Amino acid sequence: MIVDIRQLQSATNDILQICPRFRLLVIGKTGVGKSSLIQQAFGINEVHVSEHRRGEADIDKEFIAPENQRFVLHDSQGFEAGDSDCFITAKDFIDRRRKMPDLRDKIHAVWLCLSIPHADGRLLESGVEEFLKLRKEILGDIPIIVVFTKHDVFVDKLELDAMDSDEYEEAALEVLKNDTLSKLCIQPLKEIAGTDILHTIVSTKKECESTIIQLIDLTTTNVEKFVASEAALTMMIAQRVDIGLKVKASIAIGKKRCWRGISSSMNFIGFTMLDCLSVIHKDVIDVWNFNDPHCVRHVCFHNTGC
C-alpha cells in the first residue's frame, strides 16, 4: 500500500484543531482554594482568580498560563447570599458559550468549589442552591463536579479534637471523619441537588495528590461521556497530575491512522523510518504537554535522533 504525505501528519493535529484547549469554568467564593487547586491540577505557577477581594472576577476573561497552553480557565465568584448579580452573570455566560458552534469555544466542564464547613457552618448559600437545582436547565450536558476543598484542614481539626478528648483511636477516628463529612457535605448536597450530583473531596497538600487525580479522572470520564472525545483527550493532555491518563491518551492517539499504518507495514514510499518516528515523537510530546517554551523536545529528535 502506498501512503501519501497526509498519512504522515501528526495524529494530535486533528484533535487539537477541533479542541486546542480544555476550557474549564471554576465557581467558588473568596478563600475556597481555587488557585491552589488549579495550580496543582494543571501544573501552573500562578493563577489569577478572585481569591482576594469580592468584585474582581471577570468570567469572560480567558486565563491561559504561558507554561500550559492546553488549558483555559474562566473564573466566577461564588453565589453569596443577597448577591444575585454573580448568579445571573454566570448563567448568561454559560448560555452564550453553549450556543457557540465550535467545540473549542464551549465550556467543557464546571468545577463548583465549596470549602468543607465547620460543625456549625453552612455549606450552601441560597444562590448555590438555586444553581444546583437548575443545573440541568443551565448547563445542559456540561458536566458539573462539586469539589469539597480543604479536606486536610477538616481532618486536622477532627484529629486535634480527638486527641484533646483522650479518645484517640485510629479506627474510631476514621469512622468519625466519614460520618462528619457525610453530615456536613454529602447529605446536604444530595438533599438539594439529588443523588446523581457528581462530587469529590480534595486537598492540595502534596501528600494528598491522589484526591486531585480523582477529580481529574471524574472530570475526564464525564466530559468524554457527555461532551466530546476530543475535549476529553485535550483534558488528558492539559492535566499534569495523573500519569495514567497521559498513558491512556497516548494509547488512544496511537490508534490513529499514522501509528496504525506503521504497525501494519505500509509502504511509505518517499519517507524514511526517521520521518515516521518523527511523527510519533511529536505525538508523544504533544500528549505529555511538557513546559517547553523553546520547543527543545520537539526538535531534538530531528537534530540528534533522540
PDB file of C-alpha atoms in Angstrom:
ATOM      1  CA  MET A   1       0.000   0.000   0.000  1.00  0.00           C
ATOM      2  CA  ILE A   2       1.320   3.429  -0.967  1.00  0.00           C
ATOM      3  CA  VAL A   3       0.812   6.167   1.576  1.00  0.00           C
ATOM      4  CA  ASP A   4       0.743   9.874   0.740  1.00  0.00           C
ATOM      5  CA  ILE A   5       2.117  12.636   2.923  1.00  0.00           C
ATOM      6  CA  ARG A   6      -1.215  13.297   4.638  1.00  0.00           C
ATOM      7  CA  GLN A   7      -0.910   9.969   6.426  1.00  0.00           C
ATOM      8  CA  LEU A   8       2.394  11.030   7.960  1.00  0.00           C
ATOM      9  CA  GLN A   9       0.997  14.087   9.694  1.00  0.00           C
ATOM     10  CA  SER A  10       0.696  14.097  13.458  1.00  0.00           C
ATOM     11  CA  ALA A  11      -2.408  12.385  14.781  1.00  0.00           C
ATOM     12  CA  THR A  12      -2.701  15.011  17.536  1.00  0.00           C
ATOM     13  CA  ASN A  13      -3.133  17.758  14.917  1.00  0.00           C
ATOM     14  CA  ASP A  14      -6.687  16.691  14.091  1.00  0.00           C
ATOM     15  CA  ILE A  15      -7.706  16.599  17.771  1.00  0.00           C
ATOM     16  CA  LEU A  16      -6.098  19.913  18.660  1.00  0.00           C
ATOM     17  CA  GLN A  17      -7.569  21.666  15.635  1.00  0.00           C
ATOM     18  CA  ILE A  18     -11.033  20.742  16.914  1.00  0.00           C
ATOM     19  CA  CYS A  19     -10.268  21.397  20.602  1.00  0.00           C
ATOM     20  CA  PRO A  20      -6.901  23.115  21.140  1.00  0.00           C
ATOM     21  CA  ARG A  21      -7.538  23.843  24.838  1.00  0.00           C
ATOM     22  CA  PHE A  22      -9.595  22.351  27.639  1.00  0.00           C
ATOM     23  CA  ARG A  23     -11.998  25.091  28.746  1.00  0.00           C
ATOM     24  CA  LEU A  24     -12.962  24.959  32.434  1.00  0.00           C
ATOM     25  CA  LEU A  25     -15.286  27.205  34.430  1.00  0.00           C
ATOM     26  CA  VAL A  26     -14.449  27.304  38.141  1.00  0.00           C
ATOM     27  CA  ILE A  27     -17.039  28.721  40.552  1.00  0.00           C
ATOM     28  CA  GLY A  28     -16.228  29.481  44.162  1.00  0.00           C
ATOM     29  CA  LYS A  29     -16.162  32.301  46.647  1.00  0.00           C
ATOM     30  CA  THR A  30     -13.070  34.014  48.016  1.00  0.00           C
ATOM     31  CA  GLY A  31     -10.791  31.830  50.107  1.00  0.00           C
ATOM     32  CA  VAL A  32     -12.123  28.470  48.980  1.00  0.00           C
ATOM     33  CA  GLY A  33      -8.776  27.473  47.442  1.00  0.00           C
ATOM     34  CA  LYS A  34      -9.360  27.718  43.694  1.00  0.00           C
ATOM     35  CA  SER A  35      -5.855  28.967  42.912  1.00  0.00           C
ATOM     36  CA  SER A  36      -4.067  26.110  44.672  1.00  0.00           C
ATOM     37  CA  LEU A  37      -6.360  23.553  43.059  1.00  0.00           C
ATOM     38  CA  ILE A  38      -5.764  24.833  39.527  1.00  0.00           C
ATOM     39  CA  GLN A  39      -2.031  25.187  40.088  1.00  0.00           C
ATOM     40  CA  GLN A  40      -1.664  21.586  41.162  1.00  0.00           C
ATOM     41  CA  ALA A  41      -4.056  20.037  38.638  1.00  0.00           C
ATOM     42  CA  PHE A  42      -2.625  21.797  35.589  1.00  0.00           C
ATOM     43  CA  GLY A  43       0.969  22.491  36.609  1.00  0.00           C
ATOM     44  CA  ILE A  44       0.629  26.267  36.577  1.00  0.00           C
ATOM     45  CA  ASN A  45       2.867  28.592  38.588  1.00  0.00           C
ATOM     46  CA  GLU A  46       0.394  31.416  39.117  1.00  0.00           C
ATOM     47  CA  VAL A  47      -3.371  31.616  38.696  1.00  0.00           C
ATOM     48  CA  HIS A  48      -5.294  34.866  38.534  1.00  0.00           C
ATOM     49  CA  VAL A  49      -8.598  34.080  40.226  1.00  0.00           C
ATOM     50  CA  SER A  50     -10.724  36.100  42.616  1.00  0.00           C
ATOM     51  CA  GLU A  51      -9.189  34.876  45.867  1.00  0.00           C
ATOM     52  CA  HIS A  52      -8.622  38.274  47.475  1.00  0.00           C
ATOM     53  CA  ARG A  53     -11.442  40.789  47.021  1.00  0.00           C
ATOM     54  CA  ARG A  54     -15.056  40.490  46.028  1.00  0.00           C
ATOM     55  CA  GLY A  55     -15.913  42.017  42.681  1.00  0.00           C
ATOM     56  CA  GLU A  56     -12.644  41.136  40.973  1.00  0.00           C
ATOM     57  CA  ALA A  57     -13.666  38.149  38.844  1.00  0.00           C
ATOM     58  CA  ASP A  58     -14.402  38.686  35.155  1.00  0.00           C
ATOM     59  CA  ILE A  59     -15.991  35.465  33.983  1.00  0.00           C
ATOM     60  CA  ASP A  60     -15.463  36.311  30.297  1.00  0.00           C
ATOM     61  CA  LYS A  61     -11.709  36.713  30.723  1.00  0.00           C
ATOM     62  CA  GLU A  62      -9.703  33.781  29.389  1.00  0.00           C
ATOM     63  CA  PHE A  63      -6.765  32.879  31.602  1.00  0.00           C
ATOM     64  CA  ILE A  64      -4.129  30.887  29.704  1.00  0.00           C
ATOM     65  CA  ALA A  65      -0.896  30.273  31.591  1.00  0.00           C
ATOM     66  CA  PRO A  66       2.272  30.540  29.478  1.00  0.00           C
ATOM     67  CA  GLU A  67       3.519  27.234  30.891  1.00  0.00           C
ATOM     68  CA  ASN A  68       0.357  25.313  29.871  1.00  0.00           C
ATOM     69  CA  GLN A  69      -1.143  26.344  26.545  1.00  0.00           C
ATOM     70  CA  ARG A  70      -3.631  23.433  26.509  1.00  0.00           C
ATOM     71  CA  PHE A  71      -5.777  24.812  29.315  1.00  0.00           C
ATOM     72  CA  VAL A  72      -8.022  27.873  29.542  1.00  0.00           C
ATOM     73  CA  LEU A  73      -9.707  28.961  32.766  1.00  0.00           C
ATOM     74  CA  HIS A  74     -12.811  31.042  33.353  1.00  0.00           C
ATOM     75  CA  ASP A  75     -13.304  32.192  36.942  1.00  0.00           C
ATOM     76  CA  SER A  76     -16.582  33.019  38.668  1.00  0.00           C
ATOM     77  CA  GLN A  77     -17.212  34.183  42.194  1.00  0.00           C
ATOM     78  CA  GLY A  78     -19.436  32.145  44.444  1.00  0.00           C
ATOM     79  CA  PHE A  79     -23.128  32.993  44.637  1.00  0.00           C
ATOM     80  CA  GLU A  80     -23.285  34.577  48.050  1.00  0.00           C
ATOM     81  CA  ALA A  81     -26.442  35.500  49.927  1.00  0.00           C
ATOM     82  CA  GLY A  82     -28.052  38.747  48.801  1.00  0.00           C
ATOM     83  CA  ASP A  83     -25.915  38.981  45.652  1.00  0.00           C
ATOM     84  CA  SER A  84     -27.807  37.823  42.571  1.00  0.00           C
ATOM     85  CA  ASP A  85     -25.537  39.560  40.052  1.00  0.00           C
ATOM     86  CA  CYS A  86     -22.870  36.830  40.026  1.00  0.00           C
ATOM     87  CA  PHE A  87     -25.511  34.143  39.556  1.00  0.00           C
ATOM     88  CA  ILE A  88     -27.074  35.958  36.598  1.00  0.00           C
ATOM     89  CA  THR A  89     -23.645  36.708  35.087  1.00  0.00           C
ATOM     90  CA  ALA A  90     -22.609  33.053  35.288  1.00  0.00           C
ATOM     91  CA  LYS A  91     -25.932  31.840  33.897  1.00  0.00           C
ATOM     92  CA  ASP A  92     -25.725  34.234  30.924  1.00  0.00           C
ATOM     93  CA  PHE A  93     -22.086  33.360  30.278  1.00  0.00           C
ATOM     94  CA  ILE A  94     -22.810  29.627  30.197  1.00  0.00           C
ATOM     95  CA  ASP A  95     -25.780  30.185  27.895  1.00  0.00           C
ATOM     96  CA  ARG A  96     -23.655  32.180  25.438  1.00  0.00           C
ATOM     97  CA  ARG A  97     -20.913  29.567  25.447  1.00  0.00           C
ATOM     98  CA  ARG A  98     -23.393  26.718  24.929  1.00  0.00           C
ATOM     99  CA  LYS A  99     -24.694  28.430  21.773  1.00  0.00           C
ATOM    100  CA  MET A 100     -21.247  28.766  20.206  1.00  0.00           C
ATOM    101  CA  PRO A 101     -20.939  26.364  17.248  1.00  0.00           C
ATOM    102  CA  ASP A 102     -17.350  25.203  17.718  1.00  0.00           C
ATOM    103  CA  LEU A 103     -16.256  22.775  20.438  1.00  0.00           C
ATOM    104  CA  ARG A 104     -13.157  24.903  21.094  1.00  0.00           C
ATOM    105  CA  ASP A 105     -15.328  27.789  22.327  1.00  0.00           C
ATOM    106  CA  LYS A 106     -17.736  25.835  24.524  1.00  0.00           C
ATOM    107  CA  ILE A 107     -17.352  25.221  28.256  1.00  0.00           C
ATOM    108  CA  HIS A 108     -16.244  21.608  28.650  1.00  0.00           C
ATOM    109  CA  ALA A 109     -16.737  21.234  32.422  1.00  0.00           C
ATOM    110  CA  VAL A 110     -17.607  23.180  35.579  1.00  0.00           C
ATOM    111  CA  TRP A 111     -15.995  22.827  38.993  1.00  0.00           C
ATOM    112  CA  LEU A 112     -18.124  24.233  41.808  1.00  0.00           C
ATOM    113  CA  CYS A 113     -15.712  24.648  44.730  1.00  0.00           C
ATOM    114  CA  LEU A 114     -17.086  24.576  48.278  1.00  0.00           C
ATOM    115  CA  SER A 115     -14.970  24.666  51.410  1.00  0.00           C
ATOM    116  CA  ILE A 116     -15.851  21.943  53.914  1.00  0.00           C
ATOM    117  CA  PRO A 117     -17.662  23.861  56.687  1.00  0.00           C
ATOM    118  CA  HIS A 118     -17.120  23.669  60.418  1.00  0.00           C
ATOM    119  CA  ALA A 119     -19.659  21.827  62.550  1.00  0.00           C
ATOM    120  CA  ASP A 120     -21.945  24.859  62.810  1.00  0.00           C
ATOM    121  CA  GLY A 121     -21.173  26.229  59.334  1.00  0.00           C
ATOM    122  CA  ARG A 122     -23.467  26.488  56.325  1.00  0.00           C
ATOM    123  CA  LEU A 123     -22.416  24.546  53.233  1.00  0.00           C
ATOM    124  CA  LEU A 124     -24.644  26.078  50.559  1.00  0.00           C
ATOM    125  CA  GLU A 125     -25.591  29.712  50.050  1.00  0.00           C
ATOM    126  CA  SER A 126     -29.045  30.352  48.568  1.00  0.00           C
ATOM    127  CA  GLY A 127     -27.554  31.246  45.182  1.00  0.00           C
ATOM    128  CA  VAL A 128     -25.581  28.000  45.052  1.00  0.00           C
ATOM    129  CA  GLU A 129     -28.707  26.038  45.956  1.00  0.00           C
ATOM    130  CA  GLU A 130     -30.616  27.668  43.103  1.00  0.00           C
ATOM    131  CA  PHE A 131     -27.779  26.996  40.660  1.00  0.00           C
ATOM    132  CA  LEU A 132     -27.658  23.322  41.648  1.00  0.00           C
ATOM    133  CA  LYS A 133     -31.429  22.918  41.391  1.00  0.00           C
ATOM    134  CA  LEU A 134     -31.410  24.488  37.909  1.00  0.00           C
ATOM    135  CA  ARG A 135     -28.113  22.964  36.769  1.00  0.00           C
ATOM    136  CA  LYS A 136     -29.607  20.746  34.046  1.00  0.00           C
ATOM    137  CA  GLU A 137     -31.504  23.673  32.598  1.00  0.00           C
ATOM    138  CA  ILE A 138     -28.470  25.983  32.831  1.00  0.00           C
ATOM    139  CA  LEU A 139     -25.716  23.557  31.810  1.00  0.00           C
ATOM    140  CA  GLY A 140     -27.398  21.016  29.561  1.00  0.00           C
ATOM    141  CA  ASP A 141     -24.858  18.231  29.054  1.00  0.00           C
ATOM    142  CA  ILE A 142     -21.902  20.136  30.504  1.00  0.00           C
ATOM    143  CA  PRO A 143     -20.708  18.088  33.496  1.00  0.00           C
ATOM    144  CA  ILE A 144     -20.525  19.854  36.832  1.00  0.00           C
ATOM    145  CA  ILE A 145     -18.453  18.470  39.698  1.00  0.00           C
ATOM    146  CA  VAL A 146     -18.923  19.775  43.222  1.00  0.00           C
ATOM    147  CA  VAL A 147     -15.437  19.958  44.740  1.00  0.00           C
ATOM    148  CA  PHE A 148     -15.201  19.966  48.536  1.00  0.00           C
ATOM    149  CA  THR A 149     -11.900  21.713  49.268  1.00  0.00           C
ATOM    150  CA  LYS A 150      -9.519  21.931  52.228  1.00  0.00           C
ATOM    151  CA  HIS A 151     -10.032  18.334  53.308  1.00  0.00           C
ATOM    152  CA  ASP A 152      -6.677  18.423  55.129  1.00  0.00           C
ATOM    153  CA  VAL A 153      -7.889  21.308  57.343  1.00  0.00           C
ATOM    154  CA  PHE A 154     -11.050  19.362  58.145  1.00  0.00           C
ATOM    155  CA  VAL A 155      -9.076  16.216  59.047  1.00  0.00           C
ATOM    156  CA  ASP A 156      -6.505  18.100  61.130  1.00  0.00           C
ATOM    157  CA  LYS A 157      -9.237  19.691  63.252  1.00  0.00           C
ATOM    158  CA  LEU A 158     -11.003  16.392  63.875  1.00  0.00           C
ATOM    159  CA  GLU A 159      -7.739  14.723  64.870  1.00  0.00           C
ATOM    160  CA  LEU A 160      -6.824  17.586  67.194  1.00  0.00           C
ATOM    161  CA  ASP A 161     -10.243  17.485  68.872  1.00  0.00           C
ATOM    162  CA  ALA A 162      -9.979  13.708  69.272  1.00  0.00           C
ATOM    163  CA  MET A 163      -6.543  13.930  70.918  1.00  0.00           C
ATOM    164  CA  ASP A 164      -7.741  16.658  73.273  1.00  0.00           C
ATOM    165  CA  SER A 165     -10.604  14.439  74.441  1.00  0.00           C
ATOM    166  CA  ASP A 166      -8.308  11.458  75.184  1.00  0.00           C
ATOM    167  CA  GLU A 167     -10.405   9.267  72.882  1.00  0.00           C
ATOM    168  CA  TYR A 168      -7.952   8.942  70.033  1.00  0.00           C
ATOM    169  CA  GLU A 169      -8.403   5.572  68.333  1.00  0.00           C
ATOM    170  CA  GLU A 170      -7.465   5.244  64.675  1.00  0.00           C
ATOM    171  CA  ALA A 171     -10.420   3.078  63.619  1.00  0.00           C
ATOM    172  CA  ALA A 172     -12.974   5.148  65.514  1.00  0.00           C
ATOM    173  CA  LEU A 173     -11.488   8.377  64.182  1.00  0.00           C
ATOM    174  CA  GLU A 174     -11.787   7.152  60.590  1.00  0.00           C
ATOM    175  CA  VAL A 175     -15.468   6.396  61.127  1.00  0.00           C
ATOM    176  CA  LEU A 176     -15.917   9.827  62.696  1.00  0.00           C
ATOM    177  CA  LYS A 177     -14.293  11.514  59.667  1.00  0.00           C
ATOM    178  CA  ASN A 178     -16.605   9.753  57.213  1.00  0.00           C
ATOM    179  CA  ASP A 179     -19.733  10.345  59.296  1.00  0.00           C
ATOM    180  CA  THR A 180     -18.935  14.023  59.853  1.00  0.00           C
ATOM    181  CA  LEU A 181     -18.130  14.585  56.195  1.00  0.00           C
ATOM    182  CA  SER A 182     -21.382  12.935  55.194  1.00  0.00           C
ATOM    183  CA  LYS A 183     -23.356  15.061  57.659  1.00  0.00           C
ATOM    184  CA  LEU A 184     -21.702  18.372  56.756  1.00  0.00           C
ATOM    185  CA  CYS A 185     -21.338  17.934  52.980  1.00  0.00           C
ATOM    186  CA  ILE A 186     -22.719  14.875  51.218  1.00  0.00           C
ATOM    187  CA  GLN A 187     -26.192  14.745  52.736  1.00  0.00           C
ATOM    188  CA  PRO A 188     -26.969  18.496  52.388  1.00  0.00           C
ATOM    189  CA  LEU A 189     -25.703  18.426  48.803  1.00  0.00           C
ATOM    190  CA  LYS A 190     -27.856  15.455  47.806  1.00  0.00           C
ATOM    191  CA  GLU A 191     -30.918  16.940  49.504  1.00  0.00           C
ATOM    192  CA  ILE A 192     -30.631  19.981  47.278  1.00  0.00           C
ATOM    193  CA  ALA A 193     -29.176  18.575  44.051  1.00  0.00           C
ATOM    194  CA  GLY A 194     -30.288  14.939  44.062  1.00  0.00           C
ATOM    195  CA  THR A 195     -28.363  11.704  44.375  1.00  0.00           C
ATOM    196  CA  ASP A 196     -26.897  11.932  40.864  1.00  0.00           C
ATOM    197  CA  ILE A 197     -24.796  15.036  41.542  1.00  0.00           C
ATOM    198  CA  LEU A 198     -21.085  14.475  40.876  1.00  0.00           C
ATOM    199  CA  HIS A 199     -18.859  15.343  43.814  1.00  0.00           C
ATOM    200  CA  THR A 200     -15.415  14.682  45.209  1.00  0.00           C
ATOM    201  CA  ILE A 201     -13.157  15.793  48.060  1.00  0.00           C
ATOM    202  CA  VAL A 202      -9.740  17.370  47.540  1.00  0.00           C
ATOM    203  CA  SER A 203      -6.706  18.533  49.415  1.00  0.00           C
ATOM    204  CA  THR A 204      -3.882  20.389  47.701  1.00  0.00           C
ATOM    205  CA  LYS A 205      -1.232  19.101  50.099  1.00  0.00           C
ATOM    206  CA  LYS A 206       1.456  17.265  48.144  1.00  0.00           C
ATOM    207  CA  GLU A 207       0.894  14.025  50.043  1.00  0.00           C
ATOM    208  CA  CYS A 208      -2.821  14.154  49.098  1.00  0.00           C
ATOM    209  CA  GLU A 209      -2.228  14.267  45.338  1.00  0.00           C
ATOM    210  CA  SER A 210      -4.494  11.238  44.892  1.00  0.00           C
ATOM    211  CA  THR A 211      -7.515  13.447  45.659  1.00  0.00           C
ATOM    212  CA  ILE A 212      -6.633  15.726  42.728  1.00  0.00           C
ATOM    213  CA  ILE A 213      -6.213  12.669  40.499  1.00  0.00           C
ATOM    214  CA  GLN A 214      -9.718  11.521  41.453  1.00  0.00           C
ATOM    215  CA  LEU A 215     -11.113  14.916  40.447  1.00  0.00           C
ATOM    216  CA  ILE A 216      -9.260  14.855  37.118  1.00  0.00           C
ATOM    217  CA  ASP A 217     -10.421  11.309  36.372  1.00  0.00           C
ATOM    218  CA  LEU A 218     -14.036  12.116  37.265  1.00  0.00           C
ATOM    219  CA  THR A 219     -13.970  15.192  35.047  1.00  0.00           C
ATOM    220  CA  THR A 220     -12.390  13.420  32.074  1.00  0.00           C
ATOM    221  CA  THR A 221     -14.779  10.473  32.236  1.00  0.00           C
ATOM    222  CA  ASN A 222     -17.843  12.681  32.195  1.00  0.00           C
ATOM    223  CA  VAL A 223     -16.501  15.045  29.532  1.00  0.00           C
ATOM    224  CA  GLU A 224     -15.925  12.031  27.284  1.00  0.00           C
ATOM    225  CA  LYS A 225     -19.418  10.728  28.052  1.00  0.00           C
ATOM    226  CA  PHE A 226     -21.429  13.932  27.741  1.00  0.00           C
ATOM    227  CA  VAL A 227     -19.379  16.455  25.722  1.00  0.00           C
ATOM    228  CA  ALA A 228     -16.923  15.055  23.162  1.00  0.00           C
ATOM    229  CA  SER A 229     -13.997  12.649  22.960  1.00  0.00           C
ATOM    230  CA  GLU A 230     -11.772  15.430  21.589  1.00  0.00           C
ATOM    231  CA  ALA A 231     -12.437  17.564  24.684  1.00  0.00           C
ATOM    232  CA  ALA A 232     -11.680  14.589  26.934  1.00  0.00           C
ATOM    233  CA  LEU A 233      -8.394  13.933  25.137  1.00  0.00           C
ATOM    234  CA  THR A 234      -7.441  17.595  25.437  1.00  0.00           C
ATOM    235  CA  MET A 235      -8.186  17.391  29.163  1.00  0.00           C
ATOM    236  CA  MET A 236      -5.838  14.400  29.415  1.00  0.00           C
ATOM    237  CA  ILE A 237      -3.195  16.469  27.650  1.00  0.00           C
ATOM    238  CA  ALA A 238      -3.799  19.620  29.735  1.00  0.00           C
ATOM    239  CA  GLN A 239      -3.746  17.997  33.190  1.00  0.00           C
ATOM    240  CA  ARG A 240      -0.381  17.430  34.818  1.00  0.00           C
ATOM    241  CA  VAL A 241      -1.081  15.234  37.814  1.00  0.00           C
ATOM    242  CA  ASP A 242      -2.305  11.854  36.514  1.00  0.00           C
ATOM    243  CA  ILE A 243       0.365   9.890  34.633  1.00  0.00           C
ATOM    244  CA  GLY A 244      -2.142   7.122  33.970  1.00  0.00           C
ATOM    245  CA  LEU A 245      -4.294   9.483  31.913  1.00  0.00           C
ATOM    246  CA  LYS A 246      -1.245  10.524  29.887  1.00  0.00           C
ATOM    247  CA  VAL A 247      -0.633   6.871  29.045  1.00  0.00           C
ATOM    248  CA  LYS A 248      -4.310   6.394  28.192  1.00  0.00           C
ATOM    249  CA  ALA A 249      -4.231   9.417  25.877  1.00  0.00           C
ATOM    250  CA  SER A 250      -1.041   8.157  24.217  1.00  0.00           C
ATOM    251  CA  ILE A 251      -2.715   4.815  23.507  1.00  0.00           C
ATOM    252  CA  ALA A 252      -5.892   6.471  22.193  1.00  0.00           C
ATOM    253  CA  ILE A 253      -3.957   8.762  19.878  1.00  0.00           C
ATOM    254  CA  GLY A 254      -1.690   5.849  18.988  1.00  0.00           C
ATOM    255  CA  LYS A 255      -4.662   4.124  17.377  1.00  0.00           C
ATOM    256  CA  LYS A 256      -4.949   6.937  14.838  1.00  0.00           C
ATOM    257  CA  ARG A 257      -4.001   6.492  11.221  1.00  0.00           C
ATOM    258  CA  CYS A 258      -0.214   7.061  11.343  1.00  0.00           C
ATOM    259  CA  TRP A 259       0.691   4.562  14.057  1.00  0.00           C
ATOM    260  CA  ARG A 260      -1.817   2.052  12.746  1.00  0.00           C
ATOM    261  CA  GLY A 261      -0.277   2.345   9.303  1.00  0.00           C
ATOM    262  CA  ILE A 262       3.255   1.850  10.561  1.00  0.00           C
ATOM    263  CA  SER A 263       2.339  -1.233  12.607  1.00  0.00           C
ATOM    264  CA  SER A 264       0.642  -2.828   9.575  1.00  0.00           C
ATOM    265  CA  SER A 265       3.832  -2.451   7.479  1.00  0.00           C
ATOM    266  CA  MET A 266       2.505   0.055   4.983  1.00  0.00           C
ATOM    267  CA  ASN A 267       4.899   1.041   2.239  1.00  0.00           C
ATOM    268  CA  PHE A 268       5.761   4.673   2.984  1.00  0.00           C
ATOM    269  CA  ILE A 269       7.306   5.458  -0.389  1.00  0.00           C
ATOM    270  CA  GLY A 270       9.436   8.576  -0.212  1.00  0.00           C
ATOM    271  CA  PHE A 271       9.662   8.570   3.584  1.00  0.00           C
ATOM    272  CA  THR A 272      12.426   7.257   5.801  1.00  0.00           C
ATOM    273  CA  MET A 273      11.938   5.475   9.113  1.00  0.00           C
ATOM    274  CA  LEU A 274      13.200   8.665  10.762  1.00  0.00           C
ATOM    275  CA  ASP A 275      10.326  10.553   9.094  1.00  0.00           C
ATOM    276  CA  CYS A 276       7.816   8.100  10.554  1.00  0.00           C
ATOM    277  CA  LEU A 277       9.379   8.089  14.008  1.00  0.00           C
ATOM    278  CA  SER A 278       9.482  11.885  13.995  1.00  0.00           C
ATOM    279  CA  VAL A 279       5.696  11.962  13.657  1.00  0.00           C
ATOM    280  CA  ILE A 280       5.320   9.537  16.551  1.00  0.00           C
ATOM    281  CA  HIS A 281       7.778  11.629  18.563  1.00  0.00           C
ATOM    282  CA  LYS A 282       5.657  14.751  18.012  1.00  0.00           C
ATOM    283  CA  ASP A 283       2.501  12.934  19.123  1.00  0.00           C
ATOM    284  CA  VAL A 284       4.184  11.751  22.317  1.00  0.00           C
ATOM    285  CA  ILE A 285       5.500  15.239  23.139  1.00  0.00           C
ATOM    286  CA  ASP A 286       2.093  16.810  22.460  1.00  0.00           C
ATOM    287  CA  VAL A 287       0.284  14.328  24.706  1.00  0.00           C
ATOM    288  CA  TRP A 288       2.681  14.765  27.630  1.00  0.00           C
ATOM    289  CA  ASN A 289       2.415  18.553  27.296  1.00  0.00           C
ATOM    290  CA  PHE A 290       5.771  19.421  28.804  1.00  0.00           C
ATOM    291  CA  ASN A 291       6.522  23.026  29.686  1.00  0.00           C
ATOM    292  CA  ASP A 292       8.895  23.532  26.755  1.00  0.00           C
ATOM    293  CA  PRO A 293       8.803  27.215  25.719  1.00  0.00           C
ATOM    294  CA  HIS A 294      11.763  26.841  23.320  1.00  0.00           C
ATOM    295  CA  CYS A 295      10.392  23.621  21.751  1.00  0.00           C
ATOM    296  CA  VAL A 296      13.629  21.796  22.586  1.00  0.00           C
ATOM    297  CA  ARG A 297      11.905  18.437  22.882  1.00  0.00           C
ATOM    298  CA  HIS A 298      10.159  18.885  19.537  1.00  0.00           C
ATOM    299  CA  VAL A 299      13.354  19.500  17.615  1.00  0.00           C
ATOM    300  CA  CYS A 300      15.825  17.220  19.386  1.00  0.00           C
ATOM    301  CA  PHE A 301      14.582  14.118  17.565  1.00  0.00           C
ATOM    302  CA  HIS A 302      15.330  15.683  14.187  1.00  0.00           C
ATOM    303  CA  ASN A 303      18.695  17.097  15.240  1.00  0.00           C
ATOM    304  CA  THR A 304      20.116  14.226  17.258  1.00  0.00           C
ATOM    305  CA  GLY A 305      17.901  11.227  16.686  1.00  0.00           C
ATOM    306  CA  CYS A 306      16.873  11.197  20.366  1.00  0.00           C
TER     307      CYS A 306
END
